[in-house]
């Protein structure tokens, strides 16, 4: 079977990323589109993007070797027809949904993903604020079922790259809402603004990569509402623009938590793998607790999206 | 695309983006315009808190807030064009160091920068703040 020469999507798209950011900056300035760029924040995001590409190149061998080893044990051999590529893309998009959801719900994975949410701005440069430690977390094993099913590793890498490329343009405030049919099926700037917001209403929602249908299917979809405009960033915003500190701060935090004296092994395990916001002495709050706190102040919101089942 | 072409694109692109953002005012630093602004910014993140008093630094980049729940101090600091907030407990404070124009606050938090609170040190207001902070950490 001939394997097509799939391009490195992320690398090839770099000129497009640059051009799109320039256009967004100019449209904010001259067309009065919504959005804001800040010099140091943007350089932090760009540095994170470059670091992510470098880390990807350095550690690619881990994934490549693992997937090719696994591919020997596939149950079927899919080809590379347009239908198979589309099928692989859709299945990988569902894989992305769960990987992304785990990235928010378990601190070990959150430590890697948190940097993407660390900017208080929301513009195209935020899309490039990517992890340096993705391979290290081991979450790539969620792609293994696709390999075992019989999709070629290079095809899986290719559709994964396309998925990330799709997500670039949705990191903007310059586009409001798109036609209803598009908003119903695809992830859009509006849906993804919700995902990047730290308002209690929007926490832990809209994990989709390309198709928003996964959030609707698995109960995590929350629409953007004008009465509660997204405030971007994380619950405890960072006090730095330093890319290395942004990339590693949560790991250092985990280390400090684990080294506290007097903890049981169960408590140490929870500091590593429980939901972000866990603390053995209840001194911190996770997203469910923050939502309940909000409902204490706004009980009329109890039946609204983002708060269902939180009372 | 060759790696050289990629590097040139990134370098030139980042430079052009940086220049444009700076020219369009993207390097301006945020300031808390008033005590009320500090109060409102804090309440955005900690909506349920009751604030009794606010102290704003002379450069309007830092505010301390006295909260109804006396176990913690409220903090609002500017970072670039935005702000970050904290609820600080006794055990979170590493040191408070007196200076001729105010004091430094240092926390145990990972990668937290020392905060410089600028003040008119001979005012009663500033003495009240020091007195309040002294309940949480010895000032040296």
Short mmCIF file of C-alpha atoms in Angstrom, two decimals:
data_model
loop_
_atom_site.label_atom_id
_atom_site.label_comp_id
_atom_site.label_asym_id
_atom_site.label_seq_id
_atom_site.Cartn_x
_atom_site.Cartn_y
_atom_site.Cartn_z
CA UNK A 1 0.00 0.00 0.00
CA UNK A 2 1.41 3.38 -1.02
CA UNK A 3 1.34 5.93 1.76
CA UNK A 4 0.55 9.45 0.50
CA UNK A 5 3.04 12.16 1.33
CA UNK A 6 0.98 14.06 3.92
CA UNK A 7 2.22 17.60 4.58
CA UNK A 8 3.15 18.84 8.06
CA UNK A 9 0.01 20.92 8.44
CA UNK A 10 1.11 23.10 11.37
CA UNK A 11 4.46 23.99 9.85
CA UNK A 12 2.97 24.73 6.45
CA UNK A 13 0.37 27.02 8.00
CA UNK A 14 2.85 29.37 9.72
CA UNK A 15 2.71 32.07 6.96
CA UNK A 16 -1.10 31.92 7.14
CA UNK A 17 -1.00 32.36 10.95
CA UNK A 18 1.18 35.45 10.60
CA UNK A 19 -0.98 36.96 7.86
CA UNK A 20 -4.21 36.27 9.74
CA UNK A 21 -2.88 37.92 12.91
CA UNK A 22 -1.81 40.99 10.95
CA UNK A 23 -5.26 41.21 9.39
CA UNK A 24 -6.95 40.85 12.78
CA UNK A 25 -4.77 43.59 14.31
CA UNK A 26 -5.55 45.93 11.41
CA UNK A 27 -9.28 45.12 11.45
CA UNK A 28 -9.44 45.88 15.19
CA UNK A 29 -7.68 49.18 14.58
CA UNK A 30 -9.32 50.38 11.36
CA UNK A 31 -12.62 48.47 11.06
CA UNK A 32 -13.40 48.74 14.79
CA UNK A 33 -13.76 44.99 15.11
CA UNK A 34 -13.90 43.65 18.65
CA UNK A 35 -10.63 42.46 20.13
CA UNK A 36 -7.44 43.55 21.84
CA UNK A 37 -3.75 42.77 21.45
CA UNK A 38 -1.17 43.46 24.11
CA UNK A 39 2.55 43.47 23.24
CA UNK A 40 3.94 41.32 26.05
CA UNK A 41 0.97 38.96 26.03
CA UNK A 42 1.33 38.41 22.28
CA UNK A 43 5.06 37.75 22.52
CA UNK A 44 4.35 35.24 25.29
CA UNK A 45 1.85 33.49 23.03
CA UNK A 46 4.19 33.49 20.03
CA UNK A 47 7.04 32.13 22.16
CA UNK A 48 4.78 29.39 23.43
CA UNK A 49 3.86 28.56 19.84
CA UNK A 50 7.49 28.29 18.75
CA UNK A 51 8.32 26.25 21.86
CA UNK A 52 5.44 23.92 21.10
CA UNK A 53 6.71 23.28 17.56
CA UNK A 54 10.22 22.61 18.89
CA UNK A 55 8.91 20.27 21.61
CA UNK A 56 6.80 18.51 18.99
CA UNK A 57 9.84 17.90 16.78
CA UNK A 58 12.02 16.77 19.71
CA UNK A 59 9.51 14.29 21.11
CA UNK A 60 7.82 13.15 17.90
CA UNK A 61 9.80 9.90 18.01
CA UNK A 62 7.85 8.78 21.08
CA UNK A 63 4.50 8.91 19.31
CA UNK A 64 5.82 7.74 15.93
CA UNK A 65 7.52 4.66 17.37
CA UNK A 66 4.60 3.79 19.62
CA UNK A 67 1.99 4.13 16.85
CA UNK A 68 3.98 2.20 14.24
CA UNK A 69 4.59 -0.56 16.76
CA UNK A 70 0.86 -0.63 17.51
CA UNK A 71 -0.07 -0.54 13.82
CA UNK A 72 1.33 -4.07 13.43
CA UNK A 73 -1.57 -5.30 15.55
CA UNK A 74 -4.34 -3.51 13.64
CA UNK A 75 -7.59 -5.36 13.10
CA UNK A 76 -8.18 -3.92 9.63
CA UNK A 77 -6.28 -1.89 7.05
CA UNK A 78 -8.01 1.25 5.93
CA UNK A 79 -6.71 2.96 2.83
CA UNK A 80 -6.43 6.65 2.09
CA UNK A 81 -9.56 7.36 0.05
CA UNK A 82 -11.32 10.71 0.65
CA UNK A 83 -14.06 8.88 2.57
CA UNK A 84 -11.52 7.17 4.86
CA UNK A 85 -9.75 10.48 5.48
CA UNK A 86 -13.10 12.08 6.38
CA UNK A 87 -14.03 9.15 8.62
CA UNK A 88 -10.66 9.31 10.36
CA UNK A 89 -11.04 13.07 10.81
CA UNK A 90 -14.46 12.69 12.46
CA UNK A 91 -13.36 9.87 14.76
CA UNK A 92 -10.21 11.78 15.67
CA UNK A 93 -12.34 14.83 16.38
CA UNK A 94 -14.29 12.80 18.94
CA UNK A 95 -10.96 11.60 20.35
CA UNK A 96 -9.91 15.26 20.58
CA UNK A 97 -13.09 16.10 22.50
CA UNK A 98 -12.29 13.51 25.20
CA UNK A 99 -8.57 14.32 25.30
CA UNK A 100 -9.45 17.99 25.71
CA UNK A 101 -12.06 17.22 28.37
CA UNK A 102 -9.55 15.14 30.32
CA UNK A 103 -7.15 18.06 29.86
CA UNK A 104 -9.53 20.18 31.92
CA UNK A 105 -10.89 17.66 34.39
CA UNK A 106 -7.70 16.04 35.70
CA UNK A 107 -4.87 18.11 37.08
CA UNK A 108 -2.06 16.02 35.57
CA UNK A 109 -3.36 16.80 32.08
CA UNK A 110 -4.48 20.33 33.04
CA UNK A 111 -0.87 21.10 34.02
CA UNK A 112 0.02 20.69 30.36
CA UNK A 113 -3.03 22.43 28.90
CA UNK A 114 -3.40 25.36 31.34
CA UNK A 115 -0.90 27.51 29.43
CA UNK A 116 -3.32 27.67 26.48
CA UNK A 117 -5.86 29.32 28.81
CA UNK A 118 -3.43 31.58 30.64
CA UNK A 119 -3.93 34.71 28.53
CA UNK A 120 -6.56 37.21 29.63
CA UNK A 121 -6.87 38.24 25.99
CA UNK A 122 -8.64 36.32 23.27
CA UNK A 123 -7.20 36.80 19.82
CA UNK A 124 -5.53 34.73 17.12
CA UNK A 125 -2.21 34.79 18.97
CA UNK A 126 -3.91 32.97 21.86
CA UNK A 127 -4.41 30.01 19.52
CA UNK A 128 -0.64 29.64 19.29
CA UNK A 129 -0.16 29.55 23.06
CA UNK A 130 0.24 25.78 22.96
CA UNK A 131 1.61 23.18 25.34
CA UNK A 132 5.25 22.13 25.49
CA UNK A 133 4.58 19.00 27.52
CA UNK A 134 1.74 17.27 25.66
CA UNK A 135 3.75 14.12 24.89
CA UNK A 136 4.95 13.97 28.50
CA UNK A 137 1.39 13.64 29.89
CA UNK A 138 0.75 10.47 27.89
CA UNK A 139 -2.64 11.67 26.69
CA UNK A 140 -1.69 10.77 23.11
CA UNK A 141 -2.60 7.16 23.94
CA UNK A 142 -6.20 8.19 23.23
CA UNK A 143 -5.20 8.07 19.54
CA UNK A 144 -4.22 4.41 19.92
CA UNK A 145 -7.73 3.02 19.20
CA UNK A 146 -7.63 4.65 15.75
CA UNK A 147 -4.32 2.94 15.01
CA UNK A 148 -5.57 -0.42 16.27
CA UNK A 149 -8.71 -0.03 14.15
CA UNK A 150 -6.44 0.26 11.12
CA UNK A 151 -5.92 3.93 10.30
CA UNK A 152 -2.34 4.55 9.24
CA UNK A 153 -0.28 6.55 11.80
CA UNK A 154 0.58 9.23 9.25
CA UNK A 155 -3.11 9.65 8.46
CA UNK A 156 -3.88 10.02 12.18
CA UNK A 157 -1.13 12.66 12.52
CA UNK A 158 -2.43 14.45 9.42
CA UNK A 159 -6.07 14.70 10.57
CA UNK A 160 -4.89 15.74 14.03
CA UNK A 161 -2.94 18.57 12.37
CA UNK A 162 -5.99 19.59 10.34
CA UNK A 163 -8.03 19.70 13.53
CA UNK A 164 -5.55 22.06 15.21
CA UNK A 165 -5.45 24.17 12.05
CA UNK A 166 -9.25 24.48 12.09
CA UNK A 167 -9.12 25.71 15.67
CA UNK A 168 -6.79 28.59 14.87
CA UNK A 169 -9.39 30.92 13.32
CA UNK A 170 -11.95 30.47 16.11
CA UNK A 171 -9.69 32.28 18.60
CA UNK A 172 -11.08 35.71 17.84
CA UNK A 173 -13.56 38.27 19.11
CA UNK A 174 -13.68 39.93 15.68
CA UNK A 175 -16.29 37.44 14.44
CA UNK A 176 -19.56 37.49 16.34
CA UNK A 177 -22.01 34.71 15.47
CA UNK A 178 -22.14 32.76 12.21
CA UNK A 179 -25.25 31.39 10.42
CA UNK A 180 -27.33 29.14 12.70
CA UNK A 181 -26.66 25.96 10.72
CA UNK A 182 -22.89 26.51 11.01
CA UNK A 183 -23.13 27.27 14.73
CA UNK A 184 -25.21 24.09 15.15
CA UNK A 185 -22.61 21.76 13.63
CA UNK A 186 -19.20 23.36 13.89
CA UNK A 187 -17.07 24.86 16.62
CA UNK A 188 -17.11 28.62 16.09
CA UNK A 189 -15.53 31.74 17.60
CA UNK A 190 -18.65 32.18 19.75
CA UNK A 191 -18.54 28.60 21.11
CA UNK A 192 -14.83 28.75 21.74
CA UNK A 193 -14.98 32.14 23.51
CA UNK A 194 -17.18 30.36 26.01
CA UNK A 195 -14.55 27.65 26.40
CA UNK A 196 -11.85 30.24 27.17
CA UNK A 197 -13.97 32.17 29.68
CA UNK A 198 -13.48 32.00 33.43
CA UNK A 199 -17.03 33.10 34.29
CA UNK A 200 -18.57 30.37 36.50
CA UNK A 201 -21.30 29.84 33.90
CA UNK A 202 -18.78 28.89 31.24
CA UNK A 203 -16.31 26.75 33.20
CA UNK A 204 -15.74 23.22 31.84
CA UNK A 205 -17.73 23.62 28.65
CA UNK A 206 -17.36 23.47 24.85
CA UNK A 207 -14.41 21.10 24.56
CA UNK A 208 -14.96 20.51 20.83
CA UNK A 209 -12.21 20.70 18.25
CA UNK A 210 -14.03 21.02 14.93
CA UNK A 211 -17.54 19.61 15.49
CA UNK A 212 -19.52 21.15 18.35
CA UNK A 213 -21.91 18.20 18.14
CA UNK A 214 -19.73 16.26 20.61
CA UNK A 215 -20.45 18.79 23.36
CA UNK A 216 -24.15 18.60 22.61
CA UNK A 217 -23.99 14.81 22.64
CA UNK A 218 -22.01 14.52 25.88
CA UNK A 219 -23.75 17.34 27.77
CA UNK A 220 -21.04 20.00 27.97
CA UNK A 221 -22.38 22.56 25.50
CA UNK A 222 -23.03 26.09 26.81
CA UNK A 223 -23.99 28.88 24.39
CA UNK A 224 -22.49 32.37 24.63
CA UNK A 225 -24.88 34.89 26.14
CA UNK A 226 -24.73 38.68 25.93
CA UNK A 227 -25.85 39.09 29.54
CA UNK A 228 -22.67 37.36 30.75
CA UNK A 229 -19.87 38.31 28.38
CA UNK A 230 -16.83 36.03 28.57
CA UNK A 231 -13.92 37.10 30.78
CA UNK A 232 -10.87 35.30 29.49
CA UNK A 233 -8.13 33.60 31.41
CA UNK A 234 -8.03 31.17 34.29
CA UNK A 235 -9.73 31.34 37.68
CA UNK A 236 -6.45 32.38 39.31
CA UNK A 237 -4.78 34.50 36.65
CA UNK A 238 -1.02 34.36 36.29
CA UNK A 239 1.24 37.20 37.39
CA UNK A 240 3.77 36.72 34.60
CA UNK A 241 4.32 36.89 30.83
CA UNK A 242 7.43 34.70 31.02
CA UNK A 243 6.89 31.76 28.61
CA UNK A 244 8.89 29.22 30.63
CA UNK A 245 7.00 30.13 33.79
CA UNK A 246 3.71 29.94 31.89
CA UNK A 247 4.63 26.52 30.50
CA UNK A 248 5.75 24.99 33.79
CA UNK A 249 4.00 26.80 36.65
CA UNK A 250 1.33 24.17 37.23
CA UNK A 251 3.92 21.38 37.40
CA UNK A 252 5.83 23.37 40.02
CA UNK A 253 2.53 23.88 41.86
CA UNK A 254 1.87 20.14 41.78
CA UNK A 255 5.36 19.49 43.11
CA UNK A 256 4.86 21.92 46.01
CA UNK A 257 1.50 20.36 46.84
CA UNK A 258 2.89 16.83 46.76
CA UNK A 259 5.77 17.75 49.06
CA UNK A 260 3.57 19.18 51.80
CA UNK A 261 4.18 17.35 55.04
CA UNK A 262 1.50 15.33 56.79
CA UNK A 263 -0.46 14.28 53.69
CA UNK A 264 -1.80 10.78 53.17
CA UNK A 265 -0.95 8.92 49.96
CA UNK A 266 -4.57 9.32 48.89
CA UNK A 267 -4.33 13.09 49.29
CA UNK A 268 -1.08 13.16 47.30
CA UNK A 269 -2.75 11.11 44.57
CA UNK A 270 -5.63 13.60 44.48
CA UNK A 271 -3.21 16.54 44.19
CA UNK A 272 -1.81 14.87 41.07
CA UNK A 273 -4.91 13.47 39.41
CA UNK A 274 -8.07 14.98 40.93
CA UNK A 275 -9.94 17.84 39.34
CA UNK A 276 -8.07 21.19 39.33
CA UNK A 277 -8.94 23.12 42.47
CA UNK A 278 -8.69 20.11 44.77
CA UNK A 279 -7.10 20.72 48.17
CA UNK A 280 -6.99 18.45 51.20
CA UNK A 281 -8.02 21.30 53.53
CA UNK A 282 -10.76 22.77 51.29
CA UNK A 283 -8.76 25.99 50.90
CA UNK A 284 -9.32 25.97 47.12
CA UNK A 285 -12.37 25.56 44.94
CA UNK A 286 -12.98 23.47 41.84
CA UNK A 287 -15.28 24.53 39.02
CA UNK A 288 -18.37 22.79 40.46
CA UNK A 289 -17.90 24.64 43.75
CA UNK A 290 -17.43 27.95 41.92
CA UNK A 291 -20.65 27.34 40.01
CA UNK A 292 -22.50 26.56 43.26
CA UNK A 293 -21.09 29.75 44.85
CA UNK A 294 -22.41 31.71 41.87
CA UNK A 295 -25.82 30.09 42.21
CA UNK A 296 -25.93 31.06 45.89
CA UNK A 297 -25.74 34.67 44.71
CA UNK A 298 -27.91 34.17 41.61
CA UNK A 299 -30.43 31.40 42.36
CA UNK A 300 -32.55 32.47 39.38
CA UNK A 301 -29.85 31.04 37.08
CA UNK A 302 -30.21 27.49 38.36
CA UNK A 303 -32.00 26.19 35.27
CA UNK A 304 -29.76 28.00 32.79
CA UNK A 305 -27.08 26.36 30.60
CA UNK A 306 -23.81 26.06 32.48
CA UNK A 307 -25.56 25.49 35.81
CA UNK A 308 -27.85 22.55 35.11
CA UNK A 309 -27.43 19.87 37.76
CA UNK A 310 -25.18 22.07 39.90
CA UNK A 311 -27.65 22.84 42.68
CA UNK B 1 8.59 24.65 3.43
CA UNK B 2 12.24 24.64 4.47
CA UNK B 3 13.21 25.27 8.06
CA UNK B 4 15.15 28.38 7.03
CA UNK B 5 12.09 29.85 5.31
CA UNK B 6 10.02 28.93 8.40
CA UNK B 7 12.46 30.73 10.71
CA UNK B 8 12.52 33.83 8.51
CA UNK B 9 8.70 33.90 8.37
CA UNK B 10 8.41 33.57 12.15
CA UNK B 11 11.11 36.16 12.83
CA UNK B 12 9.81 38.77 10.41
CA UNK B 13 6.17 38.05 11.24
CA UNK B 14 6.72 38.34 14.99
CA UNK B 15 8.68 41.58 14.50
CA UNK B 16 5.99 43.16 12.34
CA UNK B 17 3.21 42.04 14.66
CA UNK B 18 5.09 43.42 17.67
CA UNK B 19 5.69 46.80 16.02
CA UNK B 20 2.05 47.14 14.97
CA UNK B 21 0.69 46.21 18.40
CA UNK B 22 3.07 48.65 20.11
CA UNK B 23 2.19 51.43 17.66
CA UNK B 24 -1.52 50.87 18.28
CA UNK B 25 -1.13 51.26 22.06
CA UNK B 26 -0.65 47.63 23.01
CA UNK B 27 2.17 48.38 25.45
CA UNK B 28 0.10 50.63 27.70
CA UNK B 29 -0.13 49.53 31.32
CA UNK B 30 -3.39 49.31 33.21
CA UNK B 31 -4.03 51.57 36.20
CA UNK B 32 -6.75 51.31 38.82
CA UNK B 33 -8.45 54.65 38.33
CA UNK B 34 -9.96 54.79 41.79
CA UNK B 35 -10.69 52.88 44.95
CA UNK B 36 -14.05 52.01 43.46
CA UNK B 37 -12.34 50.59 40.34
CA UNK B 38 -10.19 48.35 42.56
CA UNK B 39 -13.26 47.23 44.47
CA UNK B 40 -15.17 46.41 41.29
CA UNK B 41 -12.25 44.51 39.77
CA UNK B 42 -11.88 42.40 42.89
CA UNK B 43 -15.60 41.62 42.97
CA UNK B 44 -15.44 40.35 39.39
CA UNK B 45 -13.39 37.42 40.66
CA UNK B 46 -14.75 37.13 44.20
CA UNK B 47 -18.36 38.17 43.87
CA UNK B 48 -19.54 37.07 47.29
CA UNK B 49 -17.02 39.08 49.33
CA UNK B 50 -17.84 42.10 51.43
CA UNK B 51 -15.16 44.79 51.28
CA UNK B 52 -14.69 47.12 54.25
CA UNK B 53 -11.76 49.20 53.08
CA UNK B 54 -9.47 49.66 50.07
CA UNK B 55 -5.91 50.98 49.96
CA UNK B 56 -4.61 52.01 46.55
CA UNK B 57 -0.91 52.45 45.82
CA UNK B 58 0.38 55.80 44.54
CA UNK B 59 1.12 54.35 41.11
CA UNK B 60 -2.41 52.87 41.03
CA UNK B 61 -1.04 49.41 40.16
CA UNK B 62 -1.73 47.65 43.47
CA UNK B 63 -4.69 47.66 45.85
CA UNK B 64 -5.16 45.94 49.19
CA UNK B 65 -8.67 45.21 50.37
CA UNK B 66 -9.88 44.61 53.89
CA UNK B 67 -12.52 41.90 53.73
CA UNK B 68 -15.37 41.01 56.04
CA UNK B 69 -13.92 37.53 56.41
CA UNK B 70 -10.86 38.57 58.42
CA UNK B 71 -8.91 35.42 57.59
CA UNK B 72 -7.80 36.76 54.22
CA UNK B 73 -6.57 39.94 52.56
CA UNK B 74 -7.84 40.97 49.13
CA UNK B 75 -5.31 41.93 46.48
CA UNK B 76 -5.64 43.50 43.03
CA UNK B 77 -2.52 44.04 40.91
CA UNK B 78 -2.06 45.23 37.37
CA UNK B 79 -0.10 43.12 34.90
CA UNK B 80 0.35 44.78 31.54
CA UNK B 81 -3.07 45.89 30.37
CA UNK B 82 -4.95 43.53 32.69
CA UNK B 83 -5.22 42.68 36.38
CA UNK B 84 -4.92 39.66 38.60
CA UNK B 85 -6.53 39.21 41.99
CA UNK B 86 -5.82 37.10 45.04
CA UNK B 87 -7.28 36.24 48.42
CA UNK B 88 -4.21 35.99 50.61
CA UNK B 89 -4.12 34.09 53.91
CA UNK B 90 -1.49 34.41 56.64
CA UNK B 91 0.32 31.29 55.54
CA UNK B 92 0.54 32.56 51.93
CA UNK B 93 2.74 35.53 52.87
CA UNK B 94 6.49 35.00 52.68
CA UNK B 95 7.56 38.48 53.74
CA UNK B 96 6.64 42.14 53.98
CA UNK B 97 9.65 44.40 53.70
CA UNK B 98 9.45 48.09 54.56
CA UNK B 99 10.94 50.57 52.07
CA UNK B 100 11.39 54.34 52.07
CA UNK B 101 8.53 54.70 49.60
CA UNK B 102 6.26 51.88 50.75
CA UNK B 103 6.87 48.15 51.04
CA UNK B 104 7.45 44.90 49.19
CA UNK B 105 5.01 42.02 49.58
CA UNK B 106 6.28 38.56 48.68
CA UNK B 107 4.09 35.46 48.58
CA UNK B 108 4.92 31.76 48.63
CA UNK B 109 2.98 31.31 45.39
CA UNK B 110 4.90 29.78 42.50
CA UNK B 111 6.48 32.39 40.20
CA UNK B 112 4.75 35.26 42.01
CA UNK B 113 6.65 38.54 41.55
CA UNK B 114 7.37 40.74 44.58
CA UNK B 115 4.74 43.46 44.73
CA UNK B 116 5.94 47.00 45.30
CA UNK B 117 3.31 49.07 47.07
CA UNK B 118 4.17 52.76 46.63
CA UNK B 119 2.83 55.06 49.32
CA UNK B 120 3.00 58.45 50.94
CA UNK B 121 4.52 56.92 54.04
CA UNK B 122 3.70 59.72 56.48
CA UNK B 123 -0.07 59.50 56.04
CA UNK B 124 -2.51 57.99 58.51
CA UNK B 125 -4.00 55.93 55.71
CA UNK B 126 -0.69 54.20 55.09
CA UNK B 127 -0.15 53.58 58.79
CA UNK B 128 -3.61 52.00 58.91
CA UNK B 129 -2.63 49.65 56.09
CA UNK B 130 0.61 48.64 57.83
CA UNK B 131 -1.29 48.09 61.04
CA UNK B 132 -3.78 45.90 59.18
CA UNK B 133 -1.05 43.87 57.46
CA UNK B 134 0.87 43.41 60.68
CA UNK B 135 -1.93 41.14 61.89
CA UNK B 136 -1.00 38.78 59.06
CA UNK B 137 2.78 39.01 58.93
CA UNK B 138 5.52 40.75 60.82
CA UNK B 139 6.83 43.69 58.81
CA UNK B 140 10.58 44.16 58.88
#
